[in-house]
Coordinates of C-alpha atoms and ligand atoms in Angstrom, one line a residue:
M1 CA 25.9 52.8 115.8
S2 CA 23.0 54.8 114.5
T3 CA 21.3 53.5 111.3
N4 CA 21.1 56.9 109.7
S5 CA 24.5 58.5 110.1
G6 CA 25.1 59.8 106.6
V7 CA 26.7 63.2 106.0
V8 CA 25.4 65.6 103.3
F9 CA 27.1 68.8 102.1
K10 CA 24.8 71.1 100.1
N11 CA 26.6 74.0 98.3
V12 CA 28.9 74.6 101.3
S13 CA 31.5 77.4 101.2
K14 CA 33.9 78.6 103.8
L15 CA 35.5 82.0 103.6
F16 CA 38.4 83.2 105.9
D17 CA 38.1 87.0 105.5
D18 CA 37.8 87.2 101.7
F19 CA 39.8 84.0 101.0
S20 CA 37.7 81.1 99.8
A21 CA 39.1 77.9 101.5
V22 CA 36.1 75.8 100.4
D23 CA 34.1 76.9 97.4
N24 CA 30.5 75.7 97.0
I25 CA 31.0 71.9 97.4
S26 CA 28.2 69.3 97.5
F27 CA 28.6 65.6 98.3
E28 CA 27.0 62.8 100.2
V29 CA 28.6 60.1 102.5
K30 CA 26.2 57.2 103.0
S31 CA 25.8 55.6 106.4
G32 CA 28.6 53.1 107.2
Q33 CA 30.8 54.3 104.3
L34 CA 34.4 55.4 104.7
I35 CA 35.2 58.3 102.5
T36 CA 38.5 60.0 102.0
L37 CA 39.2 63.6 101.3
L38 CA 42.4 63.6 99.2
G39 CA 44.3 66.5 97.7
P40 CA 47.5 68.6 97.8
S41 CA 48.3 70.8 100.7
G42 CA 46.0 73.8 101.0
C43 CA 43.2 72.3 98.9
G44 CA 40.6 72.6 101.7
K45 CA 40.5 69.0 103.2
T46 CA 41.0 70.0 106.8
T47 CA 38.6 72.9 106.6
T48 CA 35.9 70.5 105.2
L49 CA 36.6 68.0 108.0
R50 CA 36.5 70.7 110.6
M51 CA 33.1 71.8 109.3
I52 CA 31.8 68.2 109.7
A53 CA 33.2 68.2 113.3
G54 CA 31.5 71.6 114.0
L55 CA 34.9 73.2 114.8
E56 CA 34.2 75.6 111.9
L57 CA 30.8 76.7 110.7
P58 CA 30.1 77.2 107.0
T59 CA 29.9 80.7 105.6
S60 CA 27.1 79.5 103.3
G61 CA 25.3 76.2 102.4
Q62 CA 24.0 73.4 104.6
I63 CA 25.5 70.4 106.4
F64 CA 23.3 67.4 107.4
I65 CA 24.4 64.6 109.8
G66 CA 21.9 61.7 110.1
G67 CA 19.4 63.8 108.2
E68 CA 19.5 66.6 110.8
D69 CA 20.6 70.1 109.6
V70 CA 23.6 70.9 111.8
S71 CA 24.9 73.9 109.8
N72 CA 24.8 76.2 112.8
V73 CA 25.6 73.6 115.5
Y74 CA 29.0 73.7 117.1
A75 CA 31.1 70.5 117.9
A76 CA 29.6 69.9 121.4
G77 CA 26.1 69.5 119.9
R78 CA 27.1 67.1 117.2
S79 CA 27.6 63.3 117.6
V80 CA 31.1 63.2 116.0
G81 CA 34.4 61.6 117.2
M82 CA 37.7 62.9 115.9
V83 CA 41.1 61.3 115.7
F84 CA 43.9 63.8 115.1
Q85 CA 47.4 63.3 113.6
S86 CA 49.0 64.2 116.9
Y87 CA 46.7 61.8 118.8
A88 CA 46.1 64.6 121.3
L89 CA 46.3 62.3 124.3
F90 CA 46.7 63.8 127.8
P91 CA 50.2 62.8 128.9
H92 CA 49.5 62.9 132.6
M93 CA 46.5 60.5 132.3
T94 CA 46.6 56.7 132.0
V95 CA 45.1 54.9 129.0
M96 CA 41.9 54.3 130.9
Q97 CA 41.6 57.9 132.0
N98 CA 42.2 59.1 128.5
I99 CA 39.5 56.9 127.1
C100 CA 37.0 57.7 129.8
F101 CA 37.6 61.5 129.5
G102 CA 35.0 61.9 126.8
L103 CA 32.4 60.0 128.9
S104 CA 32.9 61.8 132.2
D105 CA 30.2 64.5 131.4
K106 CA 27.8 62.1 129.8
S107 CA 27.7 59.2 132.2
K108 CA 27.4 59.7 136.0
D109 CA 27.7 56.0 136.6
K110 CA 31.4 55.1 137.1
A111 CA 30.9 51.3 136.7
E112 CA 29.1 51.8 133.5
T113 CA 31.8 54.1 132.2
L114 CA 34.5 51.6 133.0
D115 CA 32.5 48.8 131.4
K116 CA 32.2 50.8 128.2
A117 CA 35.9 51.7 128.2
H118 CA 36.9 48.0 128.7
V119 CA 34.7 47.0 125.7
V120 CA 36.3 49.6 123.4
M121 CA 39.8 48.7 124.6
R122 CA 39.1 45.1 123.7
T123 CA 37.7 46.2 120.3
V124 CA 40.8 48.2 119.4
G125 CA 43.2 45.6 120.8
L126 CA 44.4 47.4 123.9
K127 CA 43.7 44.8 126.6
N128 CA 45.8 45.0 129.8
L129 CA 47.3 48.4 129.0
E130 CA 44.8 50.5 130.9
H131 CA 47.3 51.6 133.6
R132 CA 50.1 52.8 131.2
Y133 CA 50.7 56.4 130.4
P134 CA 51.0 57.6 126.7
S135 CA 54.8 57.9 127.0
E136 CA 54.9 54.1 127.8
L137 CA 53.1 53.2 124.6
S138 CA 54.3 52.7 121.0
G139 CA 53.1 55.1 118.3
G140 CA 50.6 52.5 117.0
Q141 CA 49.3 51.9 120.6
Q142 CA 48.9 55.6 121.2
Q143 CA 46.9 55.8 117.9
R144 CA 44.6 53.0 119.2
V145 CA 44.0 54.9 122.5
A146 CA 43.0 58.0 120.4
I147 CA 40.6 55.8 118.3
A148 CA 39.2 54.2 121.5
R149 CA 38.6 57.6 123.0
S150 CA 36.8 58.7 119.9
I151 CA 34.5 55.7 119.6
V152 CA 33.6 55.2 123.3
T153 CA 30.9 57.9 123.1
N154 CA 29.2 56.0 120.2
P155 CA 29.4 58.8 117.7
K156 CA 27.4 58.9 114.5
V157 CA 30.4 59.9 112.5
L158 CA 34.1 59.3 113.0
L159 CA 36.6 61.8 111.6
F160 CA 40.3 61.0 110.9
D161 CA 42.7 63.9 110.3
E162 CA 45.9 62.4 108.7
P163 CA 46.0 59.8 111.6
L164 CA 49.0 57.9 110.3
S165 CA 51.5 60.7 109.6
N166 CA 53.5 60.1 112.8
L167 CA 54.0 56.4 112.1
D168 CA 56.8 54.8 110.1
A169 CA 56.0 53.2 106.7
K170 CA 55.5 49.6 107.9
L171 CA 53.3 50.5 110.8
R172 CA 51.3 52.9 108.6
R173 CA 50.3 49.9 106.5
Q174 CA 49.2 47.9 109.5
V175 CA 47.4 50.7 111.3
R176 CA 45.5 51.7 108.2
G177 CA 44.3 48.1 107.8
D178 CA 43.3 48.1 111.5
I179 CA 41.3 51.4 111.1
R180 CA 39.5 50.0 108.1
D181 CA 38.6 46.7 109.8
L182 CA 37.4 48.5 112.9
Q183 CA 35.3 50.9 110.9
Q184 CA 33.6 48.1 109.1
E185 CA 33.1 46.1 112.3
L186 CA 31.4 49.0 114.0
G187 CA 29.6 50.0 110.8
V188 CA 30.3 53.7 111.6
T189 CA 30.3 56.4 109.0
A190 CA 33.9 57.7 108.6
I191 CA 35.6 60.6 106.9
Y192 CA 39.3 60.4 106.5
V193 CA 41.7 63.1 105.4
T194 CA 45.1 62.4 103.8
H195 CA 47.4 63.7 101.1
D196 CA 48.8 60.2 100.6
Q197 CA 47.1 58.6 97.5
E198 CA 48.2 55.1 98.4
E199 CA 46.6 55.3 101.8
A200 CA 43.4 56.7 100.2
L201 CA 43.2 53.9 97.6
A202 CA 43.8 51.3 100.3
I203 CA 41.1 52.1 102.8
S204 CA 38.3 54.0 101.1
D205 CA 34.8 53.1 99.8
E206 CA 35.0 56.4 97.9
I207 CA 37.5 59.2 97.5
I208 CA 36.8 62.9 97.0
V209 CA 39.7 64.5 95.2
M210 CA 39.9 68.2 96.1
K211 CA 41.8 71.0 94.4
D212 CA 41.7 74.8 95.3
G213 CA 38.7 74.4 97.5
N214 CA 36.7 72.5 94.9
I215 CA 35.8 68.8 94.3
D216 CA 37.6 67.7 91.2
Q217 CA 36.2 64.1 91.1
K218 CA 34.5 61.7 93.5
G219 CA 34.4 58.0 93.0
S220 CA 35.6 54.5 94.1
P221 CA 39.4 54.0 94.2
K222 CA 39.2 51.8 91.1
A223 CA 37.0 54.3 89.1
L224 CA 39.4 57.2 90.0
Y225 CA 42.5 55.2 89.0
Q226 CA 41.0 53.7 85.8
Y227 CA 38.8 56.6 84.7
P228 CA 40.3 59.9 85.8
E229 CA 38.2 62.7 84.4
S230 CA 40.9 65.4 84.5
P231 CA 44.7 65.6 84.0
F232 CA 44.9 66.6 87.7
V233 CA 43.3 63.4 88.9
A234 CA 45.3 61.3 86.4
N235 CA 48.5 62.7 87.9
F236 CA 47.5 62.9 91.5
I237 CA 46.2 59.3 91.8
G238 CA 49.1 57.2 90.5
E239 CA 51.6 58.6 88.1
A240 CA 50.9 59.0 84.4
N241 CA 52.9 59.9 81.2
K242 CA 51.1 62.6 79.2
V243 CA 51.4 62.0 75.4
T244 CA 49.6 64.2 72.9
G245 CA 48.4 62.5 69.7
Q246 CA 45.3 61.7 67.7
L247 CA 42.4 59.2 67.9
A248 CA 41.3 57.7 64.7
P249 CA 38.5 55.2 64.0
S250 CA 39.5 51.6 63.7
E251 CA 37.9 48.8 61.6
K252 CA 36.5 47.5 64.9
D253 CA 33.5 49.6 66.0
S254 CA 34.4 49.3 69.7
E255 CA 38.0 50.5 69.2
A256 CA 39.9 53.6 68.2
L257 CA 43.6 53.9 67.3
F258 CA 45.8 56.4 69.1
S259 CA 48.7 57.7 67.0
V260 CA 51.5 60.1 67.3
N261 CA 53.1 61.7 64.3
G262 CA 51.3 59.2 62.0
K263 CA 52.5 56.1 64.0
T264 CA 49.8 54.0 65.7
I265 CA 50.9 53.5 69.3
F266 CA 48.0 51.4 70.7
S267 CA 44.4 50.5 70.1
Y268 CA 42.0 51.9 72.7
A269 CA 38.9 49.9 73.6
K270 CA 37.1 52.1 76.1
L271 CA 36.4 55.1 74.0
K272 CA 33.5 57.0 75.6
Q273 CA 34.1 60.4 74.0
A274 CA 33.3 59.9 70.3
D275 CA 33.8 63.7 70.0
L276 CA 37.5 63.2 70.5
L277 CA 37.8 61.2 67.2
N278 CA 40.2 62.7 64.6
K279 CA 41.1 65.5 67.0
S280 CA 44.3 66.2 69.0
C281 CA 44.0 64.8 72.5
D282 CA 46.1 63.7 75.5
A283 CA 46.7 60.1 76.5
F284 CA 47.7 59.6 80.2
I285 CA 49.7 56.3 80.2
R286 CA 50.4 54.6 83.6
P287 CA 54.0 53.6 84.1
N288 CA 53.0 49.9 84.5
A289 CA 51.0 49.9 81.3
I290 CA 54.2 50.0 79.3
V291 CA 55.3 46.4 78.9
I292 CA 58.7 45.1 77.8
L293 CA 58.4 42.4 75.2
D294 CA 60.8 39.4 74.7
E295 CA 63.8 40.1 72.7
A296 CA 63.1 40.9 69.0
S297 CA 59.4 40.0 69.3
A298 CA 57.4 42.7 67.6
E299 CA 53.6 42.6 68.0
D300 CA 50.9 44.8 66.5
N301 CA 51.5 48.4 67.7
S302 CA 54.7 47.5 69.6
F303 CA 57.6 49.9 69.2
T304 CA 61.3 50.2 69.9
A305 CA 62.6 52.4 72.6
K306 CA 66.0 53.4 74.0
V307 CA 66.7 52.9 77.7
L308 CA 67.8 56.3 79.1
S309 CA 68.0 55.2 82.8
A310 CA 67.3 52.2 84.9
V311 CA 66.9 52.2 88.7
Y312 CA 66.7 48.9 90.5
M313 CA 64.2 49.1 93.4
G314 CA 64.2 45.5 94.6
S315 CA 60.7 44.3 93.7
Y316 CA 60.6 46.4 90.5
V317 CA 62.8 48.4 88.1
E318 CA 62.0 52.1 87.1
Y319 CA 63.0 53.1 83.6
M320 CA 63.1 56.3 81.6
I321 CA 62.8 55.3 77.9
E322 CA 62.7 57.2 74.7
A323 CA 60.2 55.9 72.2
E324 CA 61.1 55.7 68.5
W325 CA 58.3 58.2 67.8
G326 CA 59.9 60.8 70.1
A327 CA 58.3 60.8 73.6
Q328 CA 60.2 60.1 76.8
L329 CA 58.3 57.8 79.0
F330 CA 58.5 56.7 82.6
M331 CA 57.8 53.0 83.1
I332 CA 57.9 50.4 85.9
D333 CA 58.7 46.7 85.3
Y334 CA 57.5 44.3 88.0
S335 CA 58.8 41.2 86.2
F336 CA 61.7 39.0 87.5
N337 CA 63.7 39.7 84.4
E338 CA 67.3 41.1 84.5
P339 CA 67.2 44.9 84.3
C340 CA 67.8 46.2 80.8
E341 CA 71.0 48.1 80.3
V342 CA 71.1 51.9 79.9
G343 CA 71.7 52.7 76.2
S344 CA 70.2 49.4 75.0
S345 CA 67.3 49.2 72.6
I346 CA 64.1 47.4 73.8
Q347 CA 60.8 46.4 72.3
V348 CA 57.7 47.6 74.3
K349 CA 53.9 47.8 73.9
I350 CA 51.3 49.8 75.7
D351 CA 48.4 48.0 77.4
H352 CA 45.4 50.2 76.8
R353 CA 43.9 49.2 80.1
G354 CA 46.4 51.5 81.7
V355 CA 45.5 54.5 79.5
S356 CA 43.0 57.3 79.9
I357 CA 42.3 59.7 77.1
L358 CA 41.1 63.2 78.0
Ligands
ATP1 P1 47.1 70.5 104.4 O1 47.2 69.1 103.7 O2 48.4 71.3 104.3 O3 46.7 70.4 105.9 P2 44.4 71.2 103.6 O4 44.0 70.7 102.3 O5 43.9 70.5 104.8 O6 46.0 71.4 103.6 P3 43.2 73.5 104.7 O7 43.9 73.4 106.1 O8 41.7 73.2 104.7 O9 44.0 72.7 103.6 O10 43.3 75.0 104.2 C1 42.8 75.5 103.0 C2 43.2 76.9 102.8 O11 42.5 77.8 103.8 C3 44.7 77.2 102.9 O12 45.1 78.1 102.0 C4 44.8 77.7 104.4 O13 45.9 78.6 104.5 C5 43.5 78.5 104.5 N1 43.1 78.5 105.9 C6 42.8 77.4 106.7 N2 42.4 77.8 107.9 C7 42.4 79.1 108.0 C8 42.2 80.2 109.0 N3 41.7 79.8 110.2 N4 42.4 81.4 108.6 C9 42.8 81.8 107.4 N5 43.0 80.9 106.4 C10 42.9 79.6 106.7

């Protein structure tokens, strides 16, 4: 693959009549990175992807692929491969014919075309299936044909538009791993669209979270999960309980104390915003940051809570609890302990590593 295949958006907007689907966004995808556009339905992910593909042109702003300004170049003039959620395979063509379709205009040499197709078939694990028709393949195999067809032309950039939505949950996990492995093996720049946050966290170097045609936050999966910069990102990437309270200085310089109605709930060690001290602020607490303590063991800043509901999910138990200081909290317990009974009183503490204060 090309060494310079990065994608750059500079102040790009897309209007449909007077509706702004994408509103003045700027970002960079470095060569060889896999970046995911993540966000709720209608936030502008697909429009952004289609502008990279050249299926839509921007209303204003500039798009660069491999350093070249392609803002006014349609799809045929860009070196981009695209994998759609419907796979878009030709049903009357065999696997081999589907894969060679994109090459037919570009290579006049039939033997060379077949050689290339065999190489990509091996790469995506489709050996010996060249004579089958799409209807004779599993969903996962059809997806591999779609991927093979998109990489056989050696594109600078590979685009994936919700490629797993037609697969069942188990297969999704496997195919998303295969896509990530293949992308890394080829070293190709990839941009992936999904509304599934788990999928985005699992495969991406970086995630761009979009909302209403804008970029809300861009960062690595870990940075977005641990340091969300807005309530929207805190809720969209993993769940979070919002609790309004106050941050007060602690005796330790590096710490602050979060309290609700005068009761200290937890000490907070990653305080970046000194301007939040002594003011009302919101803590976003992850469900797995609320930890059940052994019976009757009270630690610093632990508190009692009443179990309002308990749902056994096999590898974890989901609880709604009511803290003694008033808030109702959703929590998840991954331990092997017996589920707590509804109506019982439990002792819990909050692990500040699963909290963001905004
Ligand atoms: P989804 O996850 O549902 O596919 P999305 O985030 O990909 O959503 P887009 O398809 O990019 O969203 O659409 C963004 C907005 O632009 C939506 O409100 C949509 O209705 C609008 N839109 C998209 N394409 C067109 C078009 N061709 N004409 C008019 N409006 C459009």
